[in-house]
Amino acid sequence: MGYAIADAAARRGVEVTLVSGPVELPSTTVRGPVRVTSAQQMLTAVREKLPRADWLVMAAAVADFAPSVVEKEKMKKDQSRELTLRLSRNPDILESVRSMKDHRLFVGFAAETEDLVHNAREKALRKGLDLIVANDVSGPDTGFESEENSGVILDQGDLAEELPRMSKARMAERILDAALEKWKKGGVSG
Ligand code: C5P
Protein backbone atom coordinates (compact mmCIF):
# COMPACT_ATOMS: atom_id res chain seq x y z
CA MET A 1 0.00 0.00 0.00
CA GLY A 2 2.91 2.33 0.75
CA TYR A 3 4.27 1.99 -2.77
CA ALA A 4 0.78 2.45 -4.28
CA ILE A 5 0.30 5.68 -2.29
CA ALA A 6 3.77 6.97 -3.13
CA ASP A 7 3.19 6.36 -6.84
CA ALA A 8 -0.32 7.86 -6.79
CA ALA A 9 0.97 10.99 -5.04
CA ALA A 10 3.87 11.30 -7.48
CA ARG A 11 1.40 11.05 -10.39
CA ARG A 12 -0.43 14.03 -8.86
CA GLY A 13 2.78 16.04 -8.99
CA VAL A 14 3.56 15.78 -5.28
CA GLU A 15 7.19 15.72 -4.21
CA VAL A 16 7.45 12.31 -2.56
CA THR A 17 10.13 10.81 -0.32
CA LEU A 18 9.71 7.06 -0.07
CA VAL A 19 11.31 5.37 2.93
CA SER A 20 11.09 1.66 2.33
CA GLY A 21 11.91 -1.48 4.23
CA PRO A 22 13.00 -4.61 2.38
CA VAL A 23 10.22 -5.38 -0.11
CA GLU A 24 10.06 -7.26 -3.36
CA LEU A 25 7.87 -5.15 -5.57
CA PRO A 26 7.97 -3.79 -9.09
CA SER A 27 9.90 -0.58 -9.41
CA THR A 28 8.39 2.74 -8.42
CA THR A 29 8.26 6.03 -10.27
CA VAL A 30 9.44 7.73 -7.09
CA ARG A 31 13.09 8.61 -7.38
CA GLY A 32 15.75 7.32 -5.01
CA PRO A 33 13.76 5.51 -2.31
CA VAL A 34 15.56 5.57 1.04
CA ARG A 35 16.20 1.89 1.80
CA VAL A 36 16.23 0.73 5.38
CA THR A 37 16.44 -2.68 7.02
CA SER A 38 15.41 -1.98 10.61
CA ALA A 39 12.78 -0.03 12.52
CA GLN A 40 15.54 2.09 14.06
CA GLN A 41 16.85 3.03 10.60
CA MET A 42 13.32 3.82 9.44
CA LEU A 43 12.82 6.09 12.45
CA THR A 44 16.12 7.87 11.75
CA ALA A 45 15.16 8.39 8.09
CA VAL A 46 11.65 9.64 8.95
CA ARG A 47 13.07 12.06 11.55
CA GLU A 48 15.52 13.37 9.00
CA LYS A 49 13.00 13.82 6.16
CA LEU A 50 9.99 15.02 8.12
CA PRO A 51 11.03 18.66 8.63
CA ARG A 52 10.69 19.23 4.86
CA ALA A 53 7.37 17.38 4.56
CA ASP A 54 3.74 18.42 5.06
CA TRP A 55 2.31 14.91 5.16
CA LEU A 56 3.49 11.64 6.65
CA VAL A 57 1.84 8.43 5.49
CA MET A 58 3.04 5.46 7.55
CA ALA A 59 2.10 2.30 5.71
CA ALA A 60 5.05 0.17 6.77
CA ALA A 61 4.20 -3.00 8.68
CA VAL A 62 6.94 -2.52 11.25
CA ALA A 63 7.76 -5.52 13.42
CA ASP A 64 7.00 -4.95 17.10
CA PHE A 65 10.19 -6.71 18.14
CA ALA A 66 13.65 -7.30 16.69
CA PRO A 67 16.37 -9.78 17.68
CA SER A 68 18.43 -8.32 20.54
CA VAL A 69 21.61 -9.78 19.09
CA VAL A 70 22.32 -10.29 15.40
CA GLU A 71 25.02 -12.90 14.82
CA LYS A 72 27.62 -12.07 12.20
CA GLU A 73 28.22 -15.68 11.25
CA LYS A 74 25.87 -18.60 10.61
CA MET A 75 24.79 -20.05 13.93
CA LYS A 76 26.10 -23.59 14.44
CA LYS A 77 23.54 -26.09 15.56
CA ASP A 78 24.25 -27.99 18.74
CA GLN A 79 22.42 -30.91 20.29
CA SER A 80 19.63 -28.88 21.92
CA ARG A 81 16.10 -29.35 20.60
CA GLU A 82 15.01 -25.81 21.30
CA LEU A 83 16.42 -22.38 20.61
CA THR A 84 15.36 -19.29 22.49
CA LEU A 85 15.67 -15.99 20.66
CA ARG A 86 15.85 -12.84 22.74
CA LEU A 87 13.79 -10.02 21.23
CA SER A 88 13.75 -6.32 22.07
CA ARG A 89 10.94 -3.87 21.49
CA ASN A 90 11.29 -1.79 18.32
CA PRO A 91 10.65 1.95 18.54
CA ASP A 92 7.17 3.05 17.50
CA ILE A 93 7.94 5.42 14.65
CA LEU A 94 4.65 7.33 14.68
CA GLU A 95 4.73 7.81 18.43
CA SER A 96 8.40 8.84 18.30
CA VAL A 97 7.78 11.64 15.77
CA ARG A 98 4.56 12.86 17.34
CA SER A 99 6.33 15.89 18.78
CA MET A 100 7.24 16.93 15.20
CA LYS A 101 3.63 16.95 14.02
CA ASP A 102 2.81 20.69 14.18
CA HIS A 103 0.81 21.61 11.04
CA ARG A 104 1.56 18.28 9.39
CA LEU A 105 -1.02 15.71 8.33
CA PHE A 106 -0.32 12.22 9.65
CA VAL A 107 -1.95 9.13 8.12
CA GLY A 108 -1.48 5.67 9.57
CA PHE A 109 -2.72 2.16 8.98
CA ALA A 110 -4.24 -0.38 11.29
CA ALA A 111 -4.34 -4.06 10.45
CA GLU A 112 -6.97 -5.59 12.71
CA THR A 113 -8.62 -8.96 13.05
CA GLU A 114 -11.48 -7.91 15.36
CA ASP A 115 -13.41 -4.76 16.34
CA LEU A 116 -11.94 -3.00 13.31
CA VAL A 117 -13.45 0.46 13.76
CA HIS A 118 -13.16 0.63 17.53
CA ASN A 119 -9.55 -0.54 17.66
CA ALA A 120 -8.44 1.62 14.74
CA ARG A 121 -10.03 4.78 16.20
CA GLU A 122 -8.33 4.12 19.50
CA LYS A 123 -5.03 3.75 17.60
CA ALA A 124 -5.60 7.03 15.74
CA LEU A 125 -6.10 8.76 19.05
CA ARG A 126 -3.13 7.11 20.76
CA LYS A 127 -0.75 7.81 17.86
CA GLY A 128 -2.10 11.31 17.14
CA LEU A 129 -3.23 10.51 13.59
CA ASP A 130 -5.50 12.68 11.46
CA LEU A 131 -6.60 9.67 9.42
CA ILE A 132 -6.24 5.95 9.84
CA VAL A 133 -6.91 3.31 7.22
CA ALA A 134 -8.21 0.22 8.91
CA ASN A 135 -7.80 -3.13 7.20
CA ASP A 136 -9.49 -6.32 8.18
CA VAL A 137 -6.69 -8.83 7.71
CA SER A 138 -8.62 -11.86 8.92
CA GLY A 139 -9.55 -12.85 5.33
CA PRO A 140 -7.13 -14.32 2.78
CA ASP A 141 -7.87 -12.10 -0.24
CA THR A 142 -6.92 -8.62 0.81
CA GLY A 143 -4.16 -6.80 2.61
CA PHE A 144 -0.69 -8.30 2.77
CA GLU A 145 0.70 -9.88 -0.41
CA SER A 146 -2.41 -9.16 -2.43
CA GLU A 147 -3.02 -6.81 -5.35
CA GLU A 148 -6.28 -5.81 -3.76
CA ASN A 149 -7.34 -4.38 -0.47
CA SER A 150 -10.42 -3.22 1.41
CA GLY A 151 -10.98 -1.29 4.59
CA VAL A 152 -12.35 1.87 6.06
CA ILE A 153 -10.89 5.37 6.41
CA LEU A 154 -11.47 6.83 9.88
CA ASP A 155 -10.54 9.96 11.74
CA GLN A 156 -10.71 10.56 15.47
CA GLY A 157 -14.35 11.66 15.08
CA ASP A 158 -17.26 10.65 12.87
CA LEU A 159 -15.61 9.99 9.54
CA ALA A 160 -16.04 6.40 8.41
CA GLU A 161 -15.55 6.02 4.67
CA GLU A 162 -15.96 2.46 3.52
CA LEU A 163 -13.44 1.19 1.01
CA PRO A 164 -14.90 -1.92 -0.62
CA ARG A 165 -12.54 -4.41 -2.22
CA MET A 166 -10.57 -2.66 -4.96
CA SER A 167 -7.07 -2.50 -6.43
CA LYS A 168 -4.39 -1.02 -4.20
CA ALA A 169 -3.80 1.64 -6.88
CA ARG A 170 -7.45 2.71 -6.69
CA MET A 171 -7.44 2.58 -2.92
CA ALA A 172 -4.35 4.80 -2.86
CA GLU A 173 -6.31 7.42 -4.84
CA ARG A 174 -9.22 7.23 -2.38
CA ILE A 175 -6.88 7.62 0.60
CA LEU A 176 -5.19 10.64 -1.01
CA ASP A 177 -8.61 12.19 -1.77
CA ALA A 178 -9.68 11.81 1.87
CA ALA A 179 -6.35 13.21 3.11
CA LEU A 180 -6.60 16.16 0.73
CA GLU A 181 -10.11 16.94 1.92
CA LYS A 182 -8.95 16.89 5.54
CA TRP A 183 -5.94 19.05 4.68
CA LYS A 184 -8.05 21.63 2.78
CA LYS A 185 -10.55 21.84 5.61
CA GLY A 186 -7.66 22.50 7.95
CA GLY A 187 -8.93 19.69 10.14
CA VAL A 188 -5.47 18.57 11.10
CA SER A 189 -4.99 17.89 14.81
CA GLY A 190 -1.98 19.48 16.52
O1 C5P B 1 0.34 -0.42 16.56
P1 C5P B 1 0.22 -0.87 15.14
O2 C5P B 1 1.46 -1.54 14.61
O3 C5P B 1 -1.01 -1.65 14.83
O4 C5P B 1 0.05 0.51 14.35
C1 C5P B 1 0.05 0.57 12.95
C2 C5P B 1 0.51 1.93 12.49
O5 C5P B 1 1.67 2.35 13.23
C3 C5P B 1 0.95 1.89 11.04
O6 C5P B 1 0.71 3.16 10.46
C4 C5P B 1 2.45 1.59 11.15
O7 C5P B 1 3.15 1.99 10.00
C5 C5P B 1 2.83 2.37 12.39
N1 C5P B 1 3.92 1.79 13.18
C6 C5P B 1 5.01 2.58 13.52
N2 C5P B 1 6.06 2.05 14.25
C7 C5P B 1 6.00 0.77 14.69
C8 C5P B 1 4.86 -0.03 14.40
C9 C5P B 1 3.85 0.51 13.64
O8 C5P B 1 5.05 3.75 13.14
N3 C5P B 1 7.01 0.28 15.40
PDB file of C-alpha atoms and ligand atoms in Angstrom:
ATOM      1  CA  MET A   1       0.000   0.000   0.000  1.00  0.00           C
ATOM      2  CA  GLY A   2       2.909   2.325   0.745  1.00  0.00           C
ATOM      3  CA  TYR A   3       4.265   1.989  -2.768  1.00  0.00           C
ATOM      4  CA  ALA A   4       0.778   2.451  -4.275  1.00  0.00           C
ATOM      5  CA  ILE A   5       0.296   5.677  -2.290  1.00  0.00           C
ATOM      6  CA  ALA A   6       3.770   6.971  -3.127  1.00  0.00           C
ATOM      7  CA  ASP A   7       3.187   6.362  -6.839  1.00  0.00           C
ATOM      8  CA  ALA A   8      -0.317   7.864  -6.786  1.00  0.00           C
ATOM      9  CA  ALA A   9       0.973  10.993  -5.036  1.00  0.00           C
ATOM     10  CA  ALA A  10       3.873  11.302  -7.482  1.00  0.00           C
ATOM     11  CA  ARG A  11       1.401  11.054 -10.386  1.00  0.00           C
ATOM     12  CA  ARG A  12      -0.429  14.030  -8.858  1.00  0.00           C
ATOM     13  CA  GLY A  13       2.781  16.039  -8.990  1.00  0.00           C
ATOM     14  CA  VAL A  14       3.555  15.781  -5.279  1.00  0.00           C
ATOM     15  CA  GLU A  15       7.192  15.722  -4.206  1.00  0.00           C
ATOM     16  CA  VAL A  16       7.450  12.307  -2.562  1.00  0.00           C
ATOM     17  CA  THR A  17      10.126  10.812  -0.325  1.00  0.00           C
ATOM     18  CA  LEU A  18       9.709   7.061  -0.070  1.00  0.00           C
ATOM     19  CA  VAL A  19      11.309   5.375   2.931  1.00  0.00           C
ATOM     20  CA  SER A  20      11.092   1.661   2.325  1.00  0.00           C
ATOM     21  CA  GLY A  21      11.911  -1.481   4.228  1.00  0.00           C
ATOM     22  CA  PRO A  22      13.003  -4.610   2.376  1.00  0.00           C
ATOM     23  CA  VAL A  23      10.220  -5.375  -0.107  1.00  0.00           C
ATOM     24  CA  GLU A  24      10.058  -7.261  -3.360  1.00  0.00           C
ATOM     25  CA  LEU A  25       7.868  -5.149  -5.566  1.00  0.00           C
ATOM     26  CA  PRO A  26       7.968  -3.792  -9.088  1.00  0.00           C
ATOM     27  CA  SER A  27       9.902  -0.577  -9.409  1.00  0.00           C
ATOM     28  CA  THR A  28       8.389   2.738  -8.425  1.00  0.00           C
ATOM     29  CA  THR A  29       8.258   6.031 -10.275  1.00  0.00           C
ATOM     30  CA  VAL A  30       9.437   7.731  -7.088  1.00  0.00           C
ATOM     31  CA  ARG A  31      13.088   8.609  -7.378  1.00  0.00           C
ATOM     32  CA  GLY A  32      15.746   7.321  -5.009  1.00  0.00           C
ATOM     33  CA  PRO A  33      13.764   5.509  -2.305  1.00  0.00           C
ATOM     34  CA  VAL A  34      15.559   5.571   1.040  1.00  0.00           C
ATOM     35  CA  ARG A  35      16.197   1.894   1.797  1.00  0.00           C
ATOM     36  CA  VAL A  36      16.225   0.726   5.383  1.00  0.00           C
ATOM     37  CA  THR A  37      16.438  -2.679   7.022  1.00  0.00           C
ATOM     38  CA  SER A  38      15.412  -1.979  10.608  1.00  0.00           C
ATOM     39  CA  ALA A  39      12.783  -0.027  12.518  1.00  0.00           C
ATOM     40  CA  GLN A  40      15.538   2.095  14.060  1.00  0.00           C
ATOM     41  CA  GLN A  41      16.848   3.027  10.596  1.00  0.00           C
ATOM     42  CA  MET A  42      13.324   3.823   9.437  1.00  0.00           C
ATOM     43  CA  LEU A  43      12.824   6.086  12.452  1.00  0.00           C
ATOM     44  CA  THR A  44      16.119   7.871  11.751  1.00  0.00           C
ATOM     45  CA  ALA A  45      15.156   8.391   8.090  1.00  0.00           C
ATOM     46  CA  VAL A  46      11.653   9.637   8.948  1.00  0.00           C
ATOM     47  CA  ARG A  47      13.074  12.057  11.546  1.00  0.00           C
ATOM     48  CA  GLU A  48      15.524  13.375   8.998  1.00  0.00           C
ATOM     49  CA  LYS A  49      13.000  13.820   6.156  1.00  0.00           C
ATOM     50  CA  LEU A  50       9.991  15.019   8.119  1.00  0.00           C
ATOM     51  CA  PRO A  51      11.031  18.659   8.631  1.00  0.00           C
ATOM     52  CA  ARG A  52      10.691  19.226   4.855  1.00  0.00           C
ATOM     53  CA  ALA A  53       7.368  17.380   4.562  1.00  0.00           C
ATOM     54  CA  ASP A  54       3.740  18.421   5.055  1.00  0.00           C
ATOM     55  CA  TRP A  55       2.308  14.913   5.159  1.00  0.00           C
ATOM     56  CA  LEU A  56       3.490  11.644   6.647  1.00  0.00           C
ATOM     57  CA  VAL A  57       1.837   8.434   5.487  1.00  0.00           C
ATOM     58  CA  MET A  58       3.038   5.464   7.552  1.00  0.00           C
ATOM     59  CA  ALA A  59       2.098   2.300   5.709  1.00  0.00           C
ATOM     60  CA  ALA A  60       5.049   0.167   6.772  1.00  0.00           C
ATOM     61  CA  ALA A  61       4.199  -2.998   8.682  1.00  0.00           C
ATOM     62  CA  VAL A  62       6.938  -2.515  11.252  1.00  0.00           C
ATOM     63  CA  ALA A  63       7.761  -5.516  13.423  1.00  0.00           C
ATOM     64  CA  ASP A  64       6.999  -4.950  17.095  1.00  0.00           C
ATOM     65  CA  PHE A  65      10.195  -6.709  18.144  1.00  0.00           C
ATOM     66  CA  ALA A  66      13.652  -7.304  16.690  1.00  0.00           C
ATOM     67  CA  PRO A  67      16.372  -9.778  17.684  1.00  0.00           C
ATOM     68  CA  SER A  68      18.429  -8.319  20.544  1.00  0.00           C
ATOM     69  CA  VAL A  69      21.611  -9.783  19.087  1.00  0.00           C
ATOM     70  CA  VAL A  70      22.319 -10.290  15.403  1.00  0.00           C
ATOM     71  CA  GLU A  71      25.016 -12.903  14.817  1.00  0.00           C
ATOM     72  CA  LYS A  72      27.621 -12.066  12.195  1.00  0.00           C
ATOM     73  CA  GLU A  73      28.218 -15.683  11.252  1.00  0.00           C
ATOM     74  CA  LYS A  74      25.866 -18.596  10.609  1.00  0.00           C
ATOM     75  CA  MET A  75      24.794 -20.048  13.934  1.00  0.00           C
ATOM     76  CA  LYS A  76      26.096 -23.586  14.442  1.00  0.00           C
ATOM     77  CA  LYS A  77      23.535 -26.092  15.562  1.00  0.00           C
ATOM     78  CA  ASP A  78      24.250 -27.988  18.742  1.00  0.00           C
ATOM     79  CA  GLN A  79      22.418 -30.914  20.293  1.00  0.00           C
ATOM     80  CA  SER A  80      19.635 -28.882  21.917  1.00  0.00           C
ATOM     81  CA  ARG A  81      16.100 -29.347  20.601  1.00  0.00           C
ATOM     82  CA  GLU A  82      15.014 -25.810  21.296  1.00  0.00           C
ATOM     83  CA  LEU A  83      16.424 -22.384  20.607  1.00  0.00           C
ATOM     84  CA  THR A  84      15.362 -19.288  22.489  1.00  0.00           C
ATOM     85  CA  LEU A  85      15.666 -15.988  20.665  1.00  0.00           C
ATOM     86  CA  ARG A  86      15.848 -12.845  22.741  1.00  0.00           C
ATOM     87  CA  LEU A  87      13.787 -10.016  21.230  1.00  0.00           C
ATOM     88  CA  SER A  88      13.749  -6.323  22.071  1.00  0.00           C
ATOM     89  CA  ARG A  89      10.938  -3.867  21.490  1.00  0.00           C
ATOM     90  CA  ASN A  90      11.288  -1.794  18.322  1.00  0.00           C
ATOM     91  CA  PRO A  91      10.652   1.949  18.542  1.00  0.00           C
ATOM     92  CA  ASP A  92       7.167   3.047  17.499  1.00  0.00           C
ATOM     93  CA  ILE A  93       7.936   5.416  14.653  1.00  0.00           C
ATOM     94  CA  LEU A  94       4.654   7.327  14.681  1.00  0.00           C
ATOM     95  CA  GLU A  95       4.726   7.811  18.433  1.00  0.00           C
ATOM     96  CA  SER A  96       8.398   8.840  18.296  1.00  0.00           C
ATOM     97  CA  VAL A  97       7.782  11.643  15.771  1.00  0.00           C
ATOM     98  CA  ARG A  98       4.558  12.857  17.336  1.00  0.00           C
ATOM     99  CA  SER A  99       6.333  15.893  18.778  1.00  0.00           C
ATOM    100  CA  MET A 100       7.244  16.931  15.200  1.00  0.00           C
ATOM    101  CA  LYS A 101       3.633  16.952  14.017  1.00  0.00           C
ATOM    102  CA  ASP A 102       2.809  20.689  14.183  1.00  0.00           C
ATOM    103  CA  HIS A 103       0.815  21.614  11.044  1.00  0.00           C
ATOM    104  CA  ARG A 104       1.561  18.279   9.387  1.00  0.00           C
ATOM    105  CA  LEU A 105      -1.019  15.707   8.333  1.00  0.00           C
ATOM    106  CA  PHE A 106      -0.325  12.219   9.652  1.00  0.00           C
ATOM    107  CA  VAL A 107      -1.945   9.134   8.124  1.00  0.00           C
ATOM    108  CA  GLY A 108      -1.485   5.668   9.571  1.00  0.00           C
ATOM    109  CA  PHE A 109      -2.716   2.161   8.985  1.00  0.00           C
ATOM    110  CA  ALA A 110      -4.244  -0.376  11.290  1.00  0.00           C
ATOM    111  CA  ALA A 111      -4.344  -4.061  10.454  1.00  0.00           C
ATOM    112  CA  GLU A 112      -6.965  -5.588  12.712  1.00  0.00           C
ATOM    113  CA  THR A 113      -8.622  -8.958  13.053  1.00  0.00           C
ATOM    114  CA  GLU A 114     -11.484  -7.905  15.356  1.00  0.00           C
ATOM    115  CA  ASP A 115     -13.411  -4.764  16.340  1.00  0.00           C
ATOM    116  CA  LEU A 116     -11.943  -3.002  13.312  1.00  0.00           C
ATOM    117  CA  VAL A 117     -13.453   0.462  13.755  1.00  0.00           C
ATOM    118  CA  HIS A 118     -13.160   0.628  17.529  1.00  0.00           C
ATOM    119  CA  ASN A 119      -9.546  -0.544  17.662  1.00  0.00           C
ATOM    120  CA  ALA A 120      -8.439   1.617  14.744  1.00  0.00           C
ATOM    121  CA  ARG A 121     -10.027   4.785  16.198  1.00  0.00           C
ATOM    122  CA  GLU A 122      -8.329   4.118  19.501  1.00  0.00           C
ATOM    123  CA  LYS A 123      -5.029   3.751  17.600  1.00  0.00           C
ATOM    124  CA  ALA A 124      -5.595   7.032  15.743  1.00  0.00           C
ATOM    125  CA  LEU A 125      -6.100   8.761  19.054  1.00  0.00           C
ATOM    126  CA  ARG A 126      -3.126   7.106  20.758  1.00  0.00           C
ATOM    127  CA  LYS A 127      -0.752   7.809  17.861  1.00  0.00           C
ATOM    128  CA  GLY A 128      -2.101  11.306  17.139  1.00  0.00           C
ATOM    129  CA  LEU A 129      -3.232  10.515  13.593  1.00  0.00           C
ATOM    130  CA  ASP A 130      -5.498  12.676  11.457  1.00  0.00           C
ATOM    131  CA  LEU A 131      -6.601   9.668   9.421  1.00  0.00           C
ATOM    132  CA  ILE A 132      -6.241   5.949   9.838  1.00  0.00           C
ATOM    133  CA  VAL A 133      -6.906   3.313   7.218  1.00  0.00           C
ATOM    134  CA  ALA A 134      -8.207   0.222   8.911  1.00  0.00           C
ATOM    135  CA  ASN A 135      -7.800  -3.130   7.200  1.00  0.00           C
ATOM    136  CA  ASP A 136      -9.487  -6.324   8.179  1.00  0.00           C
ATOM    137  CA  VAL A 137      -6.685  -8.831   7.714  1.00  0.00           C
ATOM    138  CA  SER A 138      -8.619 -11.858   8.922  1.00  0.00           C
ATOM    139  CA  GLY A 139      -9.552 -12.846   5.330  1.00  0.00           C
ATOM    140  CA  PRO A 140      -7.126 -14.322   2.781  1.00  0.00           C
ATOM    141  CA  ASP A 141      -7.870 -12.102  -0.243  1.00  0.00           C
ATOM    142  CA  THR A 142      -6.923  -8.624   0.809  1.00  0.00           C
ATOM    143  CA  GLY A 143      -4.157  -6.800   2.614  1.00  0.00           C
ATOM    144  CA  PHE A 144      -0.692  -8.297   2.765  1.00  0.00           C
ATOM    145  CA  GLU A 145       0.699  -9.882  -0.410  1.00  0.00           C
ATOM    146  CA  SER A 146      -2.413  -9.160  -2.430  1.00  0.00           C
ATOM    147  CA  GLU A 147      -3.016  -6.807  -5.345  1.00  0.00           C
ATOM    148  CA  GLU A 148      -6.285  -5.810  -3.757  1.00  0.00           C
ATOM    149  CA  ASN A 149      -7.342  -4.377  -0.472  1.00  0.00           C
ATOM    150  CA  SER A 150     -10.420  -3.218   1.415  1.00  0.00           C
ATOM    151  CA  GLY A 151     -10.976  -1.291   4.587  1.00  0.00           C
ATOM    152  CA  VAL A 152     -12.354   1.875   6.059  1.00  0.00           C
ATOM    153  CA  ILE A 153     -10.892   5.374   6.413  1.00  0.00           C
ATOM    154  CA  LEU A 154     -11.466   6.831   9.879  1.00  0.00           C
ATOM    155  CA  ASP A 155     -10.540   9.959  11.737  1.00  0.00           C
ATOM    156  CA  GLN A 156     -10.715  10.563  15.471  1.00  0.00           C
ATOM    157  CA  GLY A 157     -14.349  11.662  15.084  1.00  0.00           C
ATOM    158  CA  ASP A 158     -17.263  10.651  12.872  1.00  0.00           C
ATOM    159  CA  LEU A 159     -15.607   9.989   9.541  1.00  0.00           C
ATOM    160  CA  ALA A 160     -16.036   6.396   8.415  1.00  0.00           C
ATOM    161  CA  GLU A 161     -15.553   6.023   4.673  1.00  0.00           C
ATOM    162  CA  GLU A 162     -15.958   2.458   3.517  1.00  0.00           C
ATOM    163  CA  LEU A 163     -13.444   1.188   1.011  1.00  0.00           C
ATOM    164  CA  PRO A 164     -14.904  -1.922  -0.621  1.00  0.00           C
ATOM    165  CA  ARG A 165     -12.542  -4.413  -2.221  1.00  0.00           C
ATOM    166  CA  MET A 166     -10.566  -2.664  -4.956  1.00  0.00           C
ATOM    167  CA  SER A 167      -7.074  -2.505  -6.426  1.00  0.00           C
ATOM    168  CA  LYS A 168      -4.392  -1.020  -4.196  1.00  0.00           C
ATOM    169  CA  ALA A 169      -3.797   1.640  -6.877  1.00  0.00           C
ATOM    170  CA  ARG A 170      -7.455   2.711  -6.694  1.00  0.00           C
ATOM    171  CA  MET A 171      -7.441   2.579  -2.917  1.00  0.00           C
ATOM    172  CA  ALA A 172      -4.352   4.796  -2.856  1.00  0.00           C
ATOM    173  CA  GLU A 173      -6.309   7.415  -4.839  1.00  0.00           C
ATOM    174  CA  ARG A 174      -9.224   7.226  -2.378  1.00  0.00           C
ATOM    175  CA  ILE A 175      -6.878   7.625   0.597  1.00  0.00           C
ATOM    176  CA  LEU A 176      -5.192  10.641  -1.005  1.00  0.00           C
ATOM    177  CA  ASP A 177      -8.613  12.188  -1.768  1.00  0.00           C
ATOM    178  CA  ALA A 178      -9.675  11.808   1.871  1.00  0.00           C
ATOM    179  CA  ALA A 179      -6.351  13.212   3.114  1.00  0.00           C
ATOM    180  CA  LEU A 180      -6.595  16.161   0.728  1.00  0.00           C
ATOM    181  CA  GLU A 181     -10.111  16.945   1.921  1.00  0.00           C
ATOM    182  CA  LYS A 182      -8.952  16.891   5.541  1.00  0.00           C
ATOM    183  CA  TRP A 183      -5.940  19.045   4.676  1.00  0.00           C
ATOM    184  CA  LYS A 184      -8.046  21.626   2.777  1.00  0.00           C
ATOM    185  CA  LYS A 185     -10.554  21.837   5.607  1.00  0.00           C
ATOM    186  CA  GLY A 186      -7.664  22.501   7.947  1.00  0.00           C
ATOM    187  CA  GLY A 187      -8.933  19.691  10.135  1.00  0.00           C
ATOM    188  CA  VAL A 188      -5.467  18.566  11.102  1.00  0.00           C
ATOM    189  CA  SER A 189      -4.991  17.889  14.815  1.00  0.00           C
ATOM    190  CA  GLY A 190      -1.977  19.476  16.522  1.00  0.00           C
TER     191      GLY A 190
HETATM  192  O1  C5P B   1       0.343  -0.420  16.561  1.00  0.00           O
HETATM  193  P1  C5P B   1       0.215  -0.866  15.139  1.00  0.00           P
HETATM  194  O2  C5P B   1       1.464  -1.545  14.615  1.00  0.00           O
HETATM  195  O3  C5P B   1      -1.008  -1.651  14.829  1.00  0.00           O
HETATM  196  O4  C5P B   1       0.049   0.512  14.348  1.00  0.00           O
HETATM  197  C1  C5P B   1       0.052   0.566  12.954  1.00  0.00           C
HETATM  198  C2  C5P B   1       0.509   1.930  12.494  1.00  0.00           C
HETATM  199  O5  C5P B   1       1.665   2.352  13.234  1.00  0.00           O
HETATM  200  C3  C5P B   1       0.946   1.891  11.044  1.00  0.00           C
HETATM  201  O6  C5P B   1       0.705   3.157  10.460  1.00  0.00           O
HETATM  202  C4  C5P B   1       2.445   1.585  11.154  1.00  0.00           C
HETATM  203  O7  C5P B   1       3.146   1.992  10.000  1.00  0.00           O
HETATM  204  C5  C5P B   1       2.832   2.372  12.388  1.00  0.00           C
HETATM  205  N1  C5P B   1       3.922   1.791  13.185  1.00  0.00           N
HETATM  206  C6  C5P B   1       5.014   2.582  13.518  1.00  0.00           C
HETATM  207  N2  C5P B   1       6.058   2.047  14.251  1.00  0.00           N
HETATM  208  C7  C5P B   1       6.000   0.772  14.692  1.00  0.00           C
HETATM  209  C8  C5P B   1       4.862  -0.028  14.398  1.00  0.00           C
HETATM  210  C9  C5P B   1       3.853   0.511  13.638  1.00  0.00           C
HETATM  211  O8  C5P B   1       5.052   3.755  13.138  1.00  0.00           O
HETATM  212  N3  C5P B   1       7.011   0.275  15.397  1.00  0.00           N
END
